[in-house]
Short mmCIF file of C-alpha atoms in Angstrom, two decimals:
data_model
loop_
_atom_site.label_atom_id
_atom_site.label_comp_id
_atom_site.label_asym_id
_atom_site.label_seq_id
_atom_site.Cartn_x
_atom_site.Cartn_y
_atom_site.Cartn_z
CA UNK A 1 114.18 124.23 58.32
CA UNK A 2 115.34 125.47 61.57
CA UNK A 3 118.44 122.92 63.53
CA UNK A 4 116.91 123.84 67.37
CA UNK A 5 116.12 120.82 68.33
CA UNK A 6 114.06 119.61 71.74
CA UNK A 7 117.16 119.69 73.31
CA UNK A 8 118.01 123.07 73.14
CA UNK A 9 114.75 124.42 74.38
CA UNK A 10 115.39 122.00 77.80
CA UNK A 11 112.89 119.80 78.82
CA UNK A 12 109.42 121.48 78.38
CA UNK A 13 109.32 120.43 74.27
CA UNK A 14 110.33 116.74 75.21
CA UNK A 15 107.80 116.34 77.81
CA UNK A 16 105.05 117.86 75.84
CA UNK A 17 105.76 116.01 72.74
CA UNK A 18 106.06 112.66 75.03
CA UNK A 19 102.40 113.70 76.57
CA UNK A 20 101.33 114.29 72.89
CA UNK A 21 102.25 111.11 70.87
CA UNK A 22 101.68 108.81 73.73
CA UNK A 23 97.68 108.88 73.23
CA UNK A 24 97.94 108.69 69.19
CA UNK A 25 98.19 105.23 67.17
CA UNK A 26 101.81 103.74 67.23
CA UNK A 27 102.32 104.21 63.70
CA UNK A 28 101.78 107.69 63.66
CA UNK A 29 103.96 108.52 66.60
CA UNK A 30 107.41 108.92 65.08
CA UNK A 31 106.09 111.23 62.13
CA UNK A 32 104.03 113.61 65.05
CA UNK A 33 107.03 113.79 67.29
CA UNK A 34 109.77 114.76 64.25
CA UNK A 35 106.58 117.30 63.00
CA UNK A 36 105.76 118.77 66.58
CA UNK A 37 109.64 119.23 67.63
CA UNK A 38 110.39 121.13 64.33
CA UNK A 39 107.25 123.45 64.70
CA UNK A 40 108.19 124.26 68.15
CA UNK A 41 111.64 124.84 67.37
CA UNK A 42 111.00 127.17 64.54
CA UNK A 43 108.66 129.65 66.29
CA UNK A 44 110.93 129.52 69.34
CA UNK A 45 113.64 130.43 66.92
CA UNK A 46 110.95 132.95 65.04
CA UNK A 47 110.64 134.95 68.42
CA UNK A 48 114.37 135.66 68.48
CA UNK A 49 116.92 134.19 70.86
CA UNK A 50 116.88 136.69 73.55
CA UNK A 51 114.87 134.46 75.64
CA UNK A 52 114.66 131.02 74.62
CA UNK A 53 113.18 129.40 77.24
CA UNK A 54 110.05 132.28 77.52
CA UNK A 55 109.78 131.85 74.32
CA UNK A 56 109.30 128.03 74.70
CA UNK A 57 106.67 128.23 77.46
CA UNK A 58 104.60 130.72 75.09
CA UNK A 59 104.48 128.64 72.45
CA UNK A 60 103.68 125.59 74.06
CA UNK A 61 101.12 127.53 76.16
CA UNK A 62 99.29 128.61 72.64
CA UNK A 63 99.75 124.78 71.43
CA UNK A 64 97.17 124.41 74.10
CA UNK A 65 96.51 121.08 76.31
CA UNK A 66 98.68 118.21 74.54
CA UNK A 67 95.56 116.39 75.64
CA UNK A 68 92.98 118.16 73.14
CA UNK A 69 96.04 118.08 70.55
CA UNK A 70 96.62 114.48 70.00
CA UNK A 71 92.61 114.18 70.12
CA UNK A 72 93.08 115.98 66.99
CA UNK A 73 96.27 114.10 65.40
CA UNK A 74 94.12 110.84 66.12
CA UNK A 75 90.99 112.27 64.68
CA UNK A 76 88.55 110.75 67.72
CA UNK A 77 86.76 112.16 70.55
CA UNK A 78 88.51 112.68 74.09
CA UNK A 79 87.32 109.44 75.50
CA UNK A 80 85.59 109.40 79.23
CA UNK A 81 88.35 107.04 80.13
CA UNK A 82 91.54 107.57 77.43
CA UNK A 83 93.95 104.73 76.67
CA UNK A 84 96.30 105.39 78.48
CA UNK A 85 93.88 104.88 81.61
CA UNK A 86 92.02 102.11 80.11
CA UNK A 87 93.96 98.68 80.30
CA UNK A 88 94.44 99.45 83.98
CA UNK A 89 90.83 100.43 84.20
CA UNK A 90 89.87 97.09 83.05
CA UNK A 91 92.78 94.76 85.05
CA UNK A 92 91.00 96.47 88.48
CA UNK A 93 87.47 96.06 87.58
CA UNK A 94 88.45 92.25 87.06
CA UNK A 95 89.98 91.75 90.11
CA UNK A 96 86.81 93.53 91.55
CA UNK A 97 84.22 91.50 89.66
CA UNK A 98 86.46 88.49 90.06
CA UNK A 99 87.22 88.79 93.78
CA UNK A 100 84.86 91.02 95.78
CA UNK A 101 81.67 90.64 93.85
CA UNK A 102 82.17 86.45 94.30
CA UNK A 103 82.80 86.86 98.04
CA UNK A 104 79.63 88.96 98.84
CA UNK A 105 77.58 86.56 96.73
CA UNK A 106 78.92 83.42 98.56
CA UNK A 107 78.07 84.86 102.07
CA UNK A 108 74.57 86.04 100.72
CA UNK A 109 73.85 82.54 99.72
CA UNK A 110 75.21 81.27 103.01
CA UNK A 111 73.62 82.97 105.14
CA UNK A 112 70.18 82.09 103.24
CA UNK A 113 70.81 78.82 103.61
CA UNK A 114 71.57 78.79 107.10
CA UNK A 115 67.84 81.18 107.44
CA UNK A 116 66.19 78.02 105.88
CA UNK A 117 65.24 79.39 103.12
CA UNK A 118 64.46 77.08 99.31
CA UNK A 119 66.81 77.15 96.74
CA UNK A 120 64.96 78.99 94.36
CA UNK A 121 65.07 81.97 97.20
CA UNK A 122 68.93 81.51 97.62
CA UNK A 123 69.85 81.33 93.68
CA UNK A 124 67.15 84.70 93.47
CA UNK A 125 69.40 86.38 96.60
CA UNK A 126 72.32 85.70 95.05
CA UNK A 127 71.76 86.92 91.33
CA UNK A 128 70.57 89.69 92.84
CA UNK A 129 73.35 90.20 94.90
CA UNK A 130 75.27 89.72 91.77
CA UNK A 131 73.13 92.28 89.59
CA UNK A 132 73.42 95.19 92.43
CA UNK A 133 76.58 95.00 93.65
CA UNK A 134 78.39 94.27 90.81
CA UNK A 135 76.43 97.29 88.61
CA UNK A 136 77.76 99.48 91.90
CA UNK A 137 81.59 98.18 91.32
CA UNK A 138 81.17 99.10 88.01
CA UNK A 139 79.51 102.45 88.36
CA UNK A 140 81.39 103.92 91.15
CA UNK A 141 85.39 102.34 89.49
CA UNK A 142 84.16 104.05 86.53
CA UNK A 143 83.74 107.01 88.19
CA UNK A 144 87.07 106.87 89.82
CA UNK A 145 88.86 106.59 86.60
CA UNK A 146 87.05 109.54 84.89
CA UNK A 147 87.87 111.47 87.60
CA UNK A 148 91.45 110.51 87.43
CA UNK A 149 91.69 111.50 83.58
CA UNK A 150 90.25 114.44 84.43
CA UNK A 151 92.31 115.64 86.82
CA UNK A 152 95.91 114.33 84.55
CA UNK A 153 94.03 117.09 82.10
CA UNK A 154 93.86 119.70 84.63
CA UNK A 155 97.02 119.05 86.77
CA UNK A 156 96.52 123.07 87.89
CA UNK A 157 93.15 123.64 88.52
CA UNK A 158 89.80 122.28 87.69
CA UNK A 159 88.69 123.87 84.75
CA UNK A 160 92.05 126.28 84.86
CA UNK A 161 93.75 127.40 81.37
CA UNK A 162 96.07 124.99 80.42
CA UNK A 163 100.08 125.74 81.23
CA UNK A 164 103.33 124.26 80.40
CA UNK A 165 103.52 123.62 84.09
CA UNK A 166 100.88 121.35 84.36
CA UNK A 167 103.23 118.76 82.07
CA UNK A 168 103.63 116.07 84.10
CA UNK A 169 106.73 114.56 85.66
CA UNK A 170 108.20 111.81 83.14
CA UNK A 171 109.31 109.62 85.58
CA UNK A 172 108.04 105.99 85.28
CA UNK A 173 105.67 104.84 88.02
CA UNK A 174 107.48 102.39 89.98
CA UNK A 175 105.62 98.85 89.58
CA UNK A 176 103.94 97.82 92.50
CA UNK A 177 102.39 94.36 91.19
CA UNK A 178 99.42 92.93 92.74
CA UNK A 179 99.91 94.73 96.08
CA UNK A 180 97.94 97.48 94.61
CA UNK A 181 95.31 95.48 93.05
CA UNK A 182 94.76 93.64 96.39
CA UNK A 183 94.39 97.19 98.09
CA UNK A 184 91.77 98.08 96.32
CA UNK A 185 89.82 95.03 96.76
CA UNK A 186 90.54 94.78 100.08
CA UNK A 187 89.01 98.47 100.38
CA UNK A 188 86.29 97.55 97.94
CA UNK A 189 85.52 94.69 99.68
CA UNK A 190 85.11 96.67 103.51
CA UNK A 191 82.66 99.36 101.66
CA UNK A 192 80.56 96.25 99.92
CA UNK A 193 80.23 94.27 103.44
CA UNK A 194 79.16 97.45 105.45
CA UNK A 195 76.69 98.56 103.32
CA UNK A 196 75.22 95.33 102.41
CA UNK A 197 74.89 94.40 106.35
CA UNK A 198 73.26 96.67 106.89
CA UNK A 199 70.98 96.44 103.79
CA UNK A 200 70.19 92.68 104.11
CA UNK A 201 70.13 92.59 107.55
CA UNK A 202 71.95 89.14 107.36
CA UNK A 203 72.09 87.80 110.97
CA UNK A 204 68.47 86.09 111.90
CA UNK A 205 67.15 85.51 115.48
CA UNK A 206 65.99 82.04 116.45
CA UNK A 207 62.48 84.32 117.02
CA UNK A 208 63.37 85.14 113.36
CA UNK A 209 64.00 88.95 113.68
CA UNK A 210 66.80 90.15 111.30
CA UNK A 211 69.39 92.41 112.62
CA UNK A 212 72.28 94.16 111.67
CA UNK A 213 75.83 93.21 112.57
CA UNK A 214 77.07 96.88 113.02
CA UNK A 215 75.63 99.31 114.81
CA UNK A 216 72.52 100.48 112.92
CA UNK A 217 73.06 103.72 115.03
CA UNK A 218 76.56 104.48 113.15
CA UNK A 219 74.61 105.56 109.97
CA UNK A 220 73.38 108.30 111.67
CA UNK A 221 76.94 109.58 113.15
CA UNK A 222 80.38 107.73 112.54
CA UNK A 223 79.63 105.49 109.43
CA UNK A 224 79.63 108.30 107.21
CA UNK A 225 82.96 109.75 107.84
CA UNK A 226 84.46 105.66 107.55
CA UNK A 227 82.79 104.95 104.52
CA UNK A 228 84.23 108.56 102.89
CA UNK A 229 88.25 107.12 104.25
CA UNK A 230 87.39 104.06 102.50
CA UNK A 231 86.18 105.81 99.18
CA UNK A 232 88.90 108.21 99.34
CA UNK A 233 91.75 104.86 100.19
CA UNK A 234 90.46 102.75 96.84
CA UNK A 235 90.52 105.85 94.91
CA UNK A 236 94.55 107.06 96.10
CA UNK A 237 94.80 103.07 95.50
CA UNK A 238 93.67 103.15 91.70
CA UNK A 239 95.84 106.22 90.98
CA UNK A 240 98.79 104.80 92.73
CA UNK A 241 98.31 102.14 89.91
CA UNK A 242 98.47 104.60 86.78
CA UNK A 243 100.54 107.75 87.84
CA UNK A 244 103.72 108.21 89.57
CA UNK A 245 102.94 108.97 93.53
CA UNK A 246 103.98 112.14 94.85
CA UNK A 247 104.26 113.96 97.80
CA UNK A 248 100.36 115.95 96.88
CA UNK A 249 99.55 112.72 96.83
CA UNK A 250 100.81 111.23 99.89
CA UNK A 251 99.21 114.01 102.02
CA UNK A 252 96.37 112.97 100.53
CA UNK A 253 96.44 109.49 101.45
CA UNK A 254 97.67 110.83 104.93
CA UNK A 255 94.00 112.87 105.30
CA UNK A 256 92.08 109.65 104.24
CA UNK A 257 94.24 107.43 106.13
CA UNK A 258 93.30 109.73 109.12
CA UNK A 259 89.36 109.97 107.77
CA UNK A 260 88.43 106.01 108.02
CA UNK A 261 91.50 105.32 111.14
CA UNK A 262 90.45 107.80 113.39
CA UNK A 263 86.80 107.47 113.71
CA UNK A 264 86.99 103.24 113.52
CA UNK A 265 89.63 103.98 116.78
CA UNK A 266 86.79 106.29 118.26
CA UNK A 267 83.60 103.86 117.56
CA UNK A 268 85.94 100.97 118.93
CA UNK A 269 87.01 102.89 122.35
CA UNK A 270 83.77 103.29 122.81
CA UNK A 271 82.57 99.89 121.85
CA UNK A 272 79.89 101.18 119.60
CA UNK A 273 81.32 99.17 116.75
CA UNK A 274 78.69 96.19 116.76
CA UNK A 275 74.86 95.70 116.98
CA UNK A 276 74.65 94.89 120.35
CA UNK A 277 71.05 93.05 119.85
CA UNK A 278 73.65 90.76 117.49
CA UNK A 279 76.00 90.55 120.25
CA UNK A 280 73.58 89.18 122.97
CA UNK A 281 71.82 86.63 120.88
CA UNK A 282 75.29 85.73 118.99
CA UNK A 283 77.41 85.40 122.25
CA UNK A 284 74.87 84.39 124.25
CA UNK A 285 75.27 87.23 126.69
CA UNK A 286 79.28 87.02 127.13
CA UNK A 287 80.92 90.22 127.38
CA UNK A 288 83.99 91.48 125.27
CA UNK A 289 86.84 92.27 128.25
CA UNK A 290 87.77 96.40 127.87
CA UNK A 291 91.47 94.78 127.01
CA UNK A 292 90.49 93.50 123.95
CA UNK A 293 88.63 96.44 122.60
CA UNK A 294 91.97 98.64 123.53
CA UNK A 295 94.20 95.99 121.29
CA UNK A 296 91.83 96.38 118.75
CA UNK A 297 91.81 100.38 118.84
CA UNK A 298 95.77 100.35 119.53
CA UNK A 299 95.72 97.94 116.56
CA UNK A 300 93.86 100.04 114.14
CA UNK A 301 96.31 102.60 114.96
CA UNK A 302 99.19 101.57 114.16
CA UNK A 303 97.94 99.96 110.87
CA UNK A 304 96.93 103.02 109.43
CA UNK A 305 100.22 105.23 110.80
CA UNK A 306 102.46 102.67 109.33
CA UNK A 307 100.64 102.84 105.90
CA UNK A 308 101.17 106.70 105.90
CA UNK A 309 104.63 106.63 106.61
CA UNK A 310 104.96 103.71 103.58
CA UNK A 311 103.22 105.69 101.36
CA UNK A 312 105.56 108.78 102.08
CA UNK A 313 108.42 106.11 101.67
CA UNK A 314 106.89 105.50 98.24
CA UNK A 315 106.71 108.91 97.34
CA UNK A 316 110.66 109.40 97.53
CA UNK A 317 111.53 105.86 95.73
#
């Protein structure tokens, strides 16, 4: 048996053996490490010691994905969402279900209520309410995640050969505690209200019309573009739960940051946010001052540069 161990071939063996035994059973992890490290060792060793370290990267590279390998140690399909993903997977979609979904029923119900409508209407809305939006939560955090497995199995390229390059950084993803979790319901939460306003149409005339509290006109123009930042904030928000952030990453958040930001400062400006059939028959006619609607754009502004400078802070803690 060959004595090169992981340490002498630097850190590529280490971190592909870590990415390896990490997705098999616990019991069987101490047995596949000793078993991969001496395999690796001995063809490095096999190729001659001229060039170690080339030799390293070509063996790991014909090991193939450390992904599809411990699929094989553990003797089970690669899963849509693995286990490494999975316990964070389900600790969001509770917060969701427990947080957002309850919300969105409660003001459904409210607001049916307040129409006058009978109680077996309002308990109908609101299991409704329930059964849509909650099967969207699901669908669409599911989605997320599968994407987010799928791209930790393709760090270089969609669909690109795998390469000892795409083994991930080991550092440990700093805990961030329920901040994160609250992000992503807070997001959750924005995309739920806009599209069910405009949807249920919650806001009721005394002549009984039902309007829209945004601007029904956004959805052909500036929603689209908001509702894409928001999307693209709860996903950056799920990963920032599972993988260490980085400065790919960051950049990223920077782009959505700037995708929902800078058309909600735009549609503000030009006070185009709200319905304004809802504003006349809410306000009874009163008029918003210019001032305010310039707080709320400088507002907006400023939120959404100070998160992308904290999320470059993040990326260098």
């Amino acid at each position: 048996m060959s004595k090169l161990h992981a340490s002498d071939t630097g850190t590529l063996t280490d971190r592909y053996v870590v990415e390896v035994v990490r997705r098999i059973p616990a019991d069987q992890r101490g047995d596949v490490a000793d078993e991969l490290r001496a395999t690796i060792a001995d063809t490095v060793e096999a190729r001659g010691p001229a060039d170690a370290e080339t030799a390293e990267r070509e063996v790991l590279t014909e090991m193939g994905d450390p992904i599809r390998l411990a699929a094989r140690y553990a003797d089970r399909p690669i899963s849509l969402i693995g286990p490494g993903l999975y316990p964070t997977y389900i600790r969001l979609l509770t917060v969701l279900l427990s947080t957002v979904l309850p919300v969105v029923t409660a003001m459904s119900a409210v607001l049916d209520v307040l129409d006058g409508r009978g109680v077996g209407a309002v308990i109908g809305g609101a299991v409704g309410a329930v059964l849509s939006i909650g099967a969207q939560m699901i669908a669409w955090l599911t989605v997320v995640f599968a994407l987010i497995e799928r791209s930790g199995k393709r760090a270089g390229g969609v669909g690109g050969a795998w390469t000892p390059d795409d083994l991930p950084d080991r550092r440990v993803p700093k805990k961030r505690g329920v901040a994160v979790y609250a992000g992503v319901a807070w997001h959750a939460l924005l995309i739920a209200l806009i599209v069910w306003q405009h949807t249920a149409q919650p806001y009721q005339t005394d002549g009984g019309a039902r309007l829209d509290v945004l601007n029904p006109g956004l959805w052909s123009s500036w929603i689209w573009p908001i509702l894409a930042g928001l999307v693209g904030l709860v996903t950056l928000d799920a990963i920032r739960a599972v993988r260490v952030w980085t400065r790919s990453l960051a950049i990223w958040s920077a782009v959505v940051q700037a995708a929902f930001t800078l058309p909600l400062a735009w549609v503000l400006h030009r006070q185009g946010l709200f319905n304004p059939a809802f504003l006349s028959d809410a306000n009874g006619g009163w008029q918003a001052p210019d001032s305010l609607y310039t707080v709320a754009v400088l507002g907006v502004l400023v939120v959404g540069a100070s998160t992308v400078v904290k999320r470059f802070r993040e990326m260098r803690d």
